[in-house]
Amino acid sequence: MTKNKKKKGDTCQLNITITMPGLKEVEIKRIEQVEDRVAIHVEMPVRVQCCPRCGNKTKRIHDYRIQKIKHLKWFERFTYIFYKKRRYKCDKCGKEFAEENSFVDRYQRFSREWNQAVNVRSVKTKSFIEVAMQYGSSVSTVIRRFDQLAQKELKEIKELPKVIAIDEYKGDTQEGKYQVIIADGETREPIDILPNRRKKTITNYLRKYGAKVEVVIMDMSRTFKAAVRKALDQPIIVADHFHFCRYIYWALDGVRKRVQSTWSDCDRKRCKKMKYVFYKNSDKLEEKERWYLNRYIKMSKELETAYNLKEAFCRWFKKAKQNGCEGIRNTKEELHRFYEFVEQTGIEEFVRNIKTLKNWEIEILNSFIYEYSNGFLEGINNHSKVMKRNAYGFTNYDRSRARILLTHKYKNIGVHVG
């Protein structure tokens, strides 16, 4: 009795016509599995070809050449296409040329499907090294594909929109520690990233592209404010709500730290642990949280006054949002009364911080007139920093910029493309 033994390279003969993604109009002659790899042997059907030199039609075959092409994985096995490339010869001018095909470009060793998948994955993945391991290529090959994609997809900005948002984030590239991101304030899509946060860089950029800019949303950065005013013609600057509100919370936190340092270790540690009750909306406090709040503000008259200042500011902020554009005069008058309330208390932390609010008063009031926010840009910055950490940093500024912009451009595209 004889037993059938499998050879080292198993061959699958295909006797039916099948259509595989990425291999359209291709005749698959056989499929082999050699160890952990798959080899697909293909040919193109014989067709009448048009000579690229004289345009004469011919069907005369000159010779054949085998071309090895890397393709997408099959069943988690690295796959190669062995393409029996047919070369034709023109009867009229004698030109020798290769036939046209739909699965690999000229002078390429990777299939079109492979290139497409690597392009998308290089944008979506954590690092280029991870893509190289998944697709069985070198890191430099993946980086070249990414650079080609960035050059093709990212065009130079012609003109900034009417409303822009501007903010900085820590990129740690070769161009500087911090980069500046500019986004559309209405569509909330990132537009461009500047190499550093210097006043000169921002000013020159806005002068070049900001002819139509009317509204600029920003945090309370003096550099941004000075650059915008210098570059643009009387722009409307809108201060983000979060960035001016936090000055009041910083003042309250400073008072709490100073006061609790004089208490016993038990009360100091417990107050530090329960510090969130001072910042939480008073209407949303639970019974236990309210008990702790009342306990600590009764232990210090100054801390109680500081908490009341915070509550007064919250009431002003809530009412200012209700007043909107129509009641901006009342909003301004009530803000001035809050200033007087702070100055009467004489609490150093609050007196110092309201000086900043006074310097930014116009921009703060603009935030209730135009109702724009910089919150979405903070989300983009957070995503960019997570991307940077996952990739263990981006030294190259151009690739860092391209990665962030392409990630948001391709956010609705799945990673399983090939």
Coordinates of C-alpha atoms in Angstrom, one line a residue:
M1 CA 0.0 0.0 0.0
T2 CA 1.5 3.3 -1.0
K3 CA 1.1 6.6 0.8
N4 CA 0.8 10.0 -0.8
K5 CA 3.5 12.3 0.6
K6 CA 3.3 16.0 0.2
K7 CA 6.3 17.7 -1.3
K8 CA 8.1 20.7 0.2
G9 CA 6.3 23.1 -2.2
D10 CA 2.6 22.2 -2.5
T11 CA 1.0 23.2 -5.8
C12 CA -2.6 24.1 -6.4
Q13 CA -3.8 23.8 -10.1
L14 CA -6.7 26.2 -10.9
N15 CA -8.9 24.8 -13.6
I16 CA -11.6 27.4 -13.2
T17 CA -11.8 31.1 -14.0
I18 CA -11.7 33.2 -10.8
T19 CA -11.4 36.9 -10.2
M20 CA -9.2 38.0 -7.3
P21 CA -9.1 41.6 -5.9
G22 CA -6.2 43.3 -7.5
L23 CA -5.7 40.7 -10.1
K24 CA -8.2 41.7 -12.7
E25 CA -8.0 40.1 -16.2
V26 CA -5.1 38.0 -15.1
E27 CA -4.7 34.3 -15.9
I28 CA -3.6 32.5 -12.7
K29 CA -1.6 29.4 -13.8
R30 CA -0.8 27.9 -10.4
I31 CA -0.4 28.7 -6.7
E32 CA 2.4 27.2 -4.6
Q33 CA 3.0 27.2 -0.9
V34 CA 6.7 27.1 0.0
E35 CA 7.2 26.8 3.7
D36 CA 5.4 29.9 5.1
R37 CA 5.1 31.8 1.8
V38 CA 2.7 31.7 -1.1
A39 CA 3.7 32.0 -4.7
I40 CA 1.1 32.9 -7.4
H41 CA 2.2 32.4 -11.0
V42 CA 0.3 34.6 -13.4
E43 CA 0.2 35.7 -17.0
M44 CA -1.7 38.2 -19.1
P45 CA -3.7 37.0 -22.1
V46 CA -2.3 37.6 -25.5
R47 CA -3.7 40.7 -27.0
V48 CA -3.2 43.2 -29.8
Q49 CA -0.8 45.9 -28.5
C50 CA -0.2 49.4 -29.7
C51 CA 3.4 50.4 -30.2
P52 CA 4.4 53.3 -27.9
R53 CA 6.7 54.8 -30.6
C54 CA 4.8 54.7 -33.8
G55 CA 1.3 53.6 -32.8
N56 CA 1.3 50.6 -35.0
K57 CA -0.8 47.6 -33.7
T58 CA 1.0 44.3 -33.3
K59 CA 0.6 40.9 -31.8
R60 CA 4.2 39.7 -32.4
I61 CA 5.8 38.3 -29.2
H62 CA 9.4 39.0 -28.7
D63 CA 10.3 37.2 -25.5
Y64 CA 9.2 36.5 -21.9
R65 CA 10.7 37.6 -18.5
I66 CA 9.8 36.5 -15.0
Q67 CA 9.1 39.4 -12.6
K68 CA 8.8 38.8 -8.8
I69 CA 6.3 41.1 -7.2
K70 CA 5.4 41.4 -3.5
H71 CA 1.6 41.2 -2.9
L72 CA -0.7 41.4 0.1
K73 CA -0.8 38.5 2.6
W74 CA -2.9 35.5 2.0
F75 CA -4.1 33.8 5.2
E76 CA -1.4 35.6 7.1
R77 CA 1.3 34.3 4.8
F78 CA 3.6 36.6 2.8
T79 CA 2.6 36.4 -0.8
Y80 CA 4.6 36.9 -4.0
I81 CA 3.4 37.1 -7.6
F82 CA 5.6 35.6 -10.3
Y83 CA 4.5 37.4 -13.4
K84 CA 5.5 36.0 -16.7
K85 CA 5.8 39.3 -18.5
R86 CA 5.3 39.2 -22.2
R87 CA 7.3 41.6 -24.4
Y88 CA 6.1 42.5 -27.9
K89 CA 8.0 43.8 -31.0
C90 CA 6.6 46.2 -33.5
D91 CA 6.7 45.0 -37.1
K92 CA 6.9 48.5 -38.4
C93 CA 9.6 50.3 -36.4
G94 CA 11.1 47.3 -34.5
K95 CA 10.4 48.8 -31.0
E96 CA 10.4 46.2 -28.2
F97 CA 8.0 47.0 -25.3
A98 CA 6.3 45.2 -22.4
E99 CA 2.6 44.5 -22.3
E100 CA 0.3 46.6 -20.1
N101 CA -1.1 45.2 -16.9
S102 CA -3.4 46.3 -14.1
F103 CA -1.7 45.1 -11.0
V104 CA 1.9 46.5 -11.0
D105 CA 3.4 49.8 -12.1
R106 CA 6.5 50.1 -14.2
Y107 CA 9.8 49.6 -12.4
Q108 CA 8.0 48.5 -9.3
R109 CA 8.5 45.3 -7.2
F110 CA 5.3 45.8 -5.2
S111 CA 1.8 45.4 -6.5
R112 CA -0.6 48.3 -6.6
E113 CA -2.8 46.7 -3.9
W114 CA 0.3 46.4 -1.7
N115 CA 1.2 50.1 -2.2
Q116 CA -2.4 51.2 -1.5
A117 CA -2.6 49.3 1.7
V118 CA 0.8 50.5 3.0
N119 CA -0.1 54.1 2.2
V120 CA -3.2 54.0 4.3
R121 CA -1.6 51.9 7.1
S122 CA 1.4 54.2 7.3
V123 CA -1.0 57.0 8.2
K124 CA -3.2 55.0 10.6
T125 CA -0.7 52.9 12.5
K126 CA 1.4 53.7 15.5
S127 CA 4.8 53.7 13.8
F128 CA 6.5 52.9 10.5
I129 CA 8.4 50.0 12.0
E130 CA 5.1 48.3 12.8
V131 CA 3.9 48.7 9.2
A132 CA 7.2 47.3 7.9
M133 CA 6.8 44.2 10.1
Q134 CA 3.2 43.6 9.1
Y135 CA 3.8 43.9 5.4
G136 CA 7.3 42.3 5.2
S137 CA 9.3 45.2 3.9
S138 CA 12.0 47.5 5.2
V139 CA 11.2 50.6 7.3
S140 CA 12.8 52.9 4.6
T141 CA 10.4 51.5 2.0
V142 CA 7.4 52.4 4.2
I143 CA 8.8 55.9 4.8
R144 CA 9.3 56.4 1.1
R145 CA 5.7 55.4 0.5
F146 CA 4.5 57.8 3.2
D147 CA 6.6 60.7 1.9
Q148 CA 5.2 60.1 -1.6
L149 CA 1.7 60.1 -0.3
A150 CA 2.2 63.3 1.7
Q151 CA 3.7 65.1 -1.3
K152 CA 0.7 64.0 -3.4
E153 CA -2.1 64.7 -0.8
L154 CA -0.9 67.8 1.0
K155 CA -1.0 70.9 -1.2
E156 CA 0.3 74.3 -0.3
I157 CA -2.2 76.5 1.5
K158 CA -3.5 79.2 -0.9
E159 CA -5.7 81.2 1.5
L160 CA -6.9 80.9 5.1
P161 CA -10.7 80.9 5.8
K162 CA -12.6 83.7 7.4
V163 CA -12.5 82.1 10.9
I164 CA -9.4 80.4 12.2
A165 CA -8.4 78.8 15.5
I166 CA -4.7 78.8 16.6
D167 CA -3.0 76.8 19.4
E168 CA 0.3 75.3 20.3
Y169 CA 1.3 71.8 21.2
K170 CA 4.5 70.0 22.3
G171 CA 5.9 68.3 19.2
D172 CA 9.6 68.0 20.0
T173 CA 10.8 68.0 16.4
Q174 CA 14.1 69.3 15.0
E175 CA 12.5 72.6 14.3
G176 CA 11.6 73.3 17.9
K177 CA 10.0 72.0 21.1
Y178 CA 6.6 73.5 20.3
Q179 CA 4.7 73.7 17.1
V180 CA 1.6 75.7 16.2
I181 CA -1.5 74.3 14.6
I182 CA -4.0 76.3 12.7
A183 CA -7.5 75.0 12.0
D184 CA -10.8 76.2 10.4
G185 CA -13.0 77.6 13.2
E186 CA -16.2 76.7 11.4
T187 CA -15.5 73.3 9.8
R188 CA -13.1 72.3 12.7
E189 CA -10.6 70.7 10.4
P190 CA -6.8 71.3 10.8
I191 CA -5.3 73.4 8.0
D192 CA -1.6 73.7 8.6
I193 CA 1.1 73.3 11.2
L194 CA 3.9 75.8 11.8
P195 CA 7.4 74.7 12.8
N196 CA 7.6 76.9 15.9
R197 CA 5.7 79.4 18.0
R198 CA 7.9 82.4 17.5
K199 CA 6.1 85.7 16.9
K200 CA 8.0 86.2 13.6
T201 CA 7.0 82.8 12.2
I202 CA 3.3 83.3 13.0
T203 CA 3.3 86.9 11.7
N204 CA 4.9 86.0 8.4
Y205 CA 2.5 83.1 7.9
L206 CA -0.6 85.2 8.6
R207 CA 0.6 88.0 6.3
K208 CA 1.1 85.5 3.5
Y209 CA -2.2 83.6 3.7
G210 CA -4.5 85.5 6.0
A211 CA -5.9 88.2 3.7
K212 CA -9.5 87.0 4.3
V213 CA -9.2 86.2 8.0
E214 CA -11.6 88.2 10.2
V215 CA -12.0 86.1 13.4
V216 CA -9.1 84.4 15.3
I217 CA -9.9 82.0 18.2
M218 CA -7.0 81.5 20.6
D219 CA -5.9 80.9 24.2
M220 CA -4.6 83.8 26.3
S221 CA -1.1 83.8 24.7
R222 CA 0.5 87.2 24.5
T223 CA 2.7 86.0 21.6
F224 CA -0.3 84.9 19.5
K225 CA -2.2 88.1 20.3
A226 CA 0.8 90.3 19.3
A227 CA 1.4 88.3 16.1
V228 CA -2.2 88.4 15.0
R229 CA -2.6 92.1 15.6
K230 CA 0.6 92.8 13.7
A231 CA -0.1 90.6 10.7
L232 CA -3.9 91.2 10.2
D233 CA -6.0 94.3 9.7
Q234 CA -8.0 94.8 12.9
P235 CA -9.0 91.2 13.5
I236 CA -11.6 90.0 15.9
I237 CA -9.8 88.0 18.6
V238 CA -12.0 85.5 20.6
A239 CA -10.6 84.1 23.9
D240 CA -11.5 80.5 24.5
H241 CA -13.9 80.0 27.5
F242 CA -11.8 77.4 29.2
H243 CA -8.6 79.4 29.1
F244 CA -10.0 82.5 30.9
C245 CA -12.2 80.6 33.3
R246 CA -9.2 78.6 34.6
Y247 CA -7.6 81.7 36.1
I248 CA -10.4 81.9 38.7
Y249 CA -9.9 78.2 39.5
W250 CA -6.2 78.6 39.7
A251 CA -6.7 81.4 42.2
L252 CA -9.1 79.3 44.3
D253 CA -6.6 76.4 44.2
G254 CA -3.8 78.7 45.3
V255 CA -5.8 79.9 48.3
R256 CA -6.7 76.3 49.2
K257 CA -3.0 75.2 49.1
R258 CA -1.9 78.1 51.2
V259 CA -4.6 77.8 53.8
Q260 CA -4.5 74.0 54.2
S261 CA -0.7 74.1 54.8
T262 CA -1.5 75.5 58.3
W263 CA -3.9 72.6 59.2
S264 CA -3.2 69.3 60.9
D265 CA -1.8 66.5 58.8
C266 CA -5.2 64.6 58.8
D267 CA -7.2 67.6 57.6
R268 CA -4.5 68.7 55.1
K269 CA -4.3 65.3 53.4
R270 CA -8.1 64.9 53.4
C271 CA -8.7 68.3 52.0
K272 CA -6.1 67.6 49.3
K273 CA -7.9 64.4 48.4
M274 CA -11.3 66.0 48.3
K275 CA -10.1 69.2 46.5
Y276 CA -12.5 68.5 43.6
V277 CA -15.5 69.5 45.7
F278 CA -14.3 73.1 45.5
Y279 CA -14.4 73.1 41.7
K280 CA -17.5 71.0 41.1
N281 CA -20.7 72.7 40.2
S282 CA -22.5 73.4 43.6
D283 CA -25.8 72.2 42.1
K284 CA -24.3 68.8 41.4
L285 CA -22.7 68.1 44.7
E286 CA -23.7 65.0 46.5
E287 CA -24.6 64.9 50.2
K288 CA -21.2 63.6 51.3
E289 CA -19.3 66.0 49.0
R290 CA -21.4 69.0 50.4
W291 CA -20.5 67.9 53.9
Y292 CA -16.8 68.0 53.2
L293 CA -17.1 71.3 51.4
N294 CA -18.9 72.9 54.4
R295 CA -16.4 71.5 56.8
Y296 CA -13.4 73.0 55.1
I297 CA -14.7 76.4 54.2
K298 CA -15.8 76.8 57.9
M299 CA -12.3 76.1 59.0
S300 CA -11.0 79.2 57.1
K301 CA -12.8 82.5 56.5
E302 CA -10.5 83.3 53.7
L303 CA -11.1 79.9 52.0
E304 CA -14.9 80.5 52.3
T305 CA -14.5 83.9 50.7
A306 CA -12.4 82.5 47.8
Y307 CA -15.1 79.8 47.2
N308 CA -17.8 82.5 47.1
L309 CA -15.7 84.4 44.6
K310 CA -15.6 81.3 42.4
E311 CA -19.3 80.8 42.7
A312 CA -19.9 84.5 41.8
F313 CA -17.8 84.1 38.7
C314 CA -19.7 80.9 37.7
R315 CA -23.0 82.8 38.1
W316 CA -21.7 85.6 35.9
F317 CA -20.4 83.1 33.3
K318 CA -23.8 81.3 33.1
K319 CA -25.7 84.6 32.8
A320 CA -23.3 85.9 30.2
K321 CA -24.0 82.9 28.0
Q322 CA -27.7 83.5 28.4
N323 CA -27.3 87.2 27.6
G324 CA -25.5 86.5 24.3
C325 CA -24.8 89.2 21.8
E326 CA -27.9 91.3 22.7
G327 CA -27.0 91.6 26.4
I328 CA -23.3 92.1 26.1
R329 CA -23.5 95.5 27.8
N330 CA -25.0 93.9 30.9
T331 CA -22.4 91.2 30.8
K332 CA -19.6 93.8 30.8
E333 CA -21.1 95.7 33.7
E334 CA -21.5 92.6 35.8
L335 CA -18.0 91.6 35.0
H336 CA -16.8 95.0 36.4
R337 CA -18.8 94.4 39.5
F338 CA -17.1 91.1 39.9
Y339 CA -13.7 92.9 39.7
E340 CA -14.9 95.3 42.5
F341 CA -15.9 92.3 44.6
V342 CA -12.5 90.7 44.2
E343 CA -10.7 93.9 45.1
Q344 CA -12.8 94.4 48.2
T345 CA -11.8 90.9 49.5
G346 CA -8.1 91.7 49.0
I347 CA -7.2 88.0 48.4
E348 CA -3.8 88.2 46.6
E349 CA -4.4 85.2 44.3
F350 CA -7.6 86.6 42.9
V351 CA -6.4 90.2 42.7
R352 CA -3.4 89.1 40.7
N353 CA -5.4 86.9 38.3
I354 CA -8.1 89.4 37.5
K355 CA -5.4 91.7 36.1
T356 CA -5.0 89.1 33.3
L357 CA -8.8 89.1 32.8
K358 CA -8.8 92.9 32.5
N359 CA -6.0 92.8 29.9
W360 CA -8.1 90.3 27.9
E361 CA -11.5 91.9 28.6
I362 CA -12.4 92.7 24.9
E363 CA -11.4 89.2 23.8
I364 CA -13.4 87.6 26.7
L365 CA -16.5 89.6 25.8
N366 CA -16.1 88.6 22.1
S367 CA -16.4 85.0 23.1
F368 CA -20.0 85.6 24.2
I369 CA -20.8 87.6 21.0
Y370 CA -19.4 85.2 18.4
E371 CA -19.8 81.9 20.3
Y372 CA -16.7 80.2 18.9
S373 CA -14.6 77.8 20.9
N374 CA -11.1 76.4 20.8
G375 CA -12.2 73.1 22.4
F376 CA -12.0 71.0 19.2
L377 CA -8.4 72.2 18.7
E378 CA -7.5 71.0 22.1
G379 CA -8.8 67.6 21.1
I380 CA -6.7 67.6 18.0
N381 CA -3.7 68.5 20.0
N382 CA -4.3 65.7 22.5
H383 CA -4.6 63.2 19.6
S384 CA -1.4 64.5 18.1
K385 CA 0.5 64.1 21.4
V386 CA -0.8 60.5 21.8
M387 CA 0.3 59.8 18.2
K388 CA 3.7 61.2 19.0
R389 CA 4.1 59.0 22.2
N390 CA 3.0 55.9 20.4
A391 CA 5.6 56.4 17.7
Y392 CA 8.3 57.3 20.3
G393 CA 8.5 60.8 18.9
F394 CA 8.9 62.4 15.4
T395 CA 12.3 64.1 14.9
N396 CA 11.5 65.1 11.3
Y397 CA 9.1 68.1 11.4
D398 CA 7.8 67.5 7.8
R399 CA 6.8 63.9 8.6
S400 CA 5.3 64.9 11.9
R401 CA 3.2 67.6 10.2
A402 CA 2.2 65.3 7.4
R403 CA 1.2 62.5 9.8
I404 CA -1.1 64.8 11.8
L405 CA -2.8 66.4 8.8
L406 CA -3.2 63.1 6.9
T407 CA -4.6 61.3 10.0
H408 CA -7.4 63.8 10.1
K409 CA -7.9 63.7 6.4
Y410 CA -8.2 59.9 6.4
K411 CA -10.1 59.6 9.6
N412 CA -13.2 58.1 7.9
I413 CA -11.1 55.6 5.9
G414 CA -10.7 52.1 7.3
V415 CA -7.3 50.5 7.7
H416 CA -8.3 47.3 5.9
V417 CA -7.7 48.7 2.4
G418 CA -5.8 46.7 -0.1

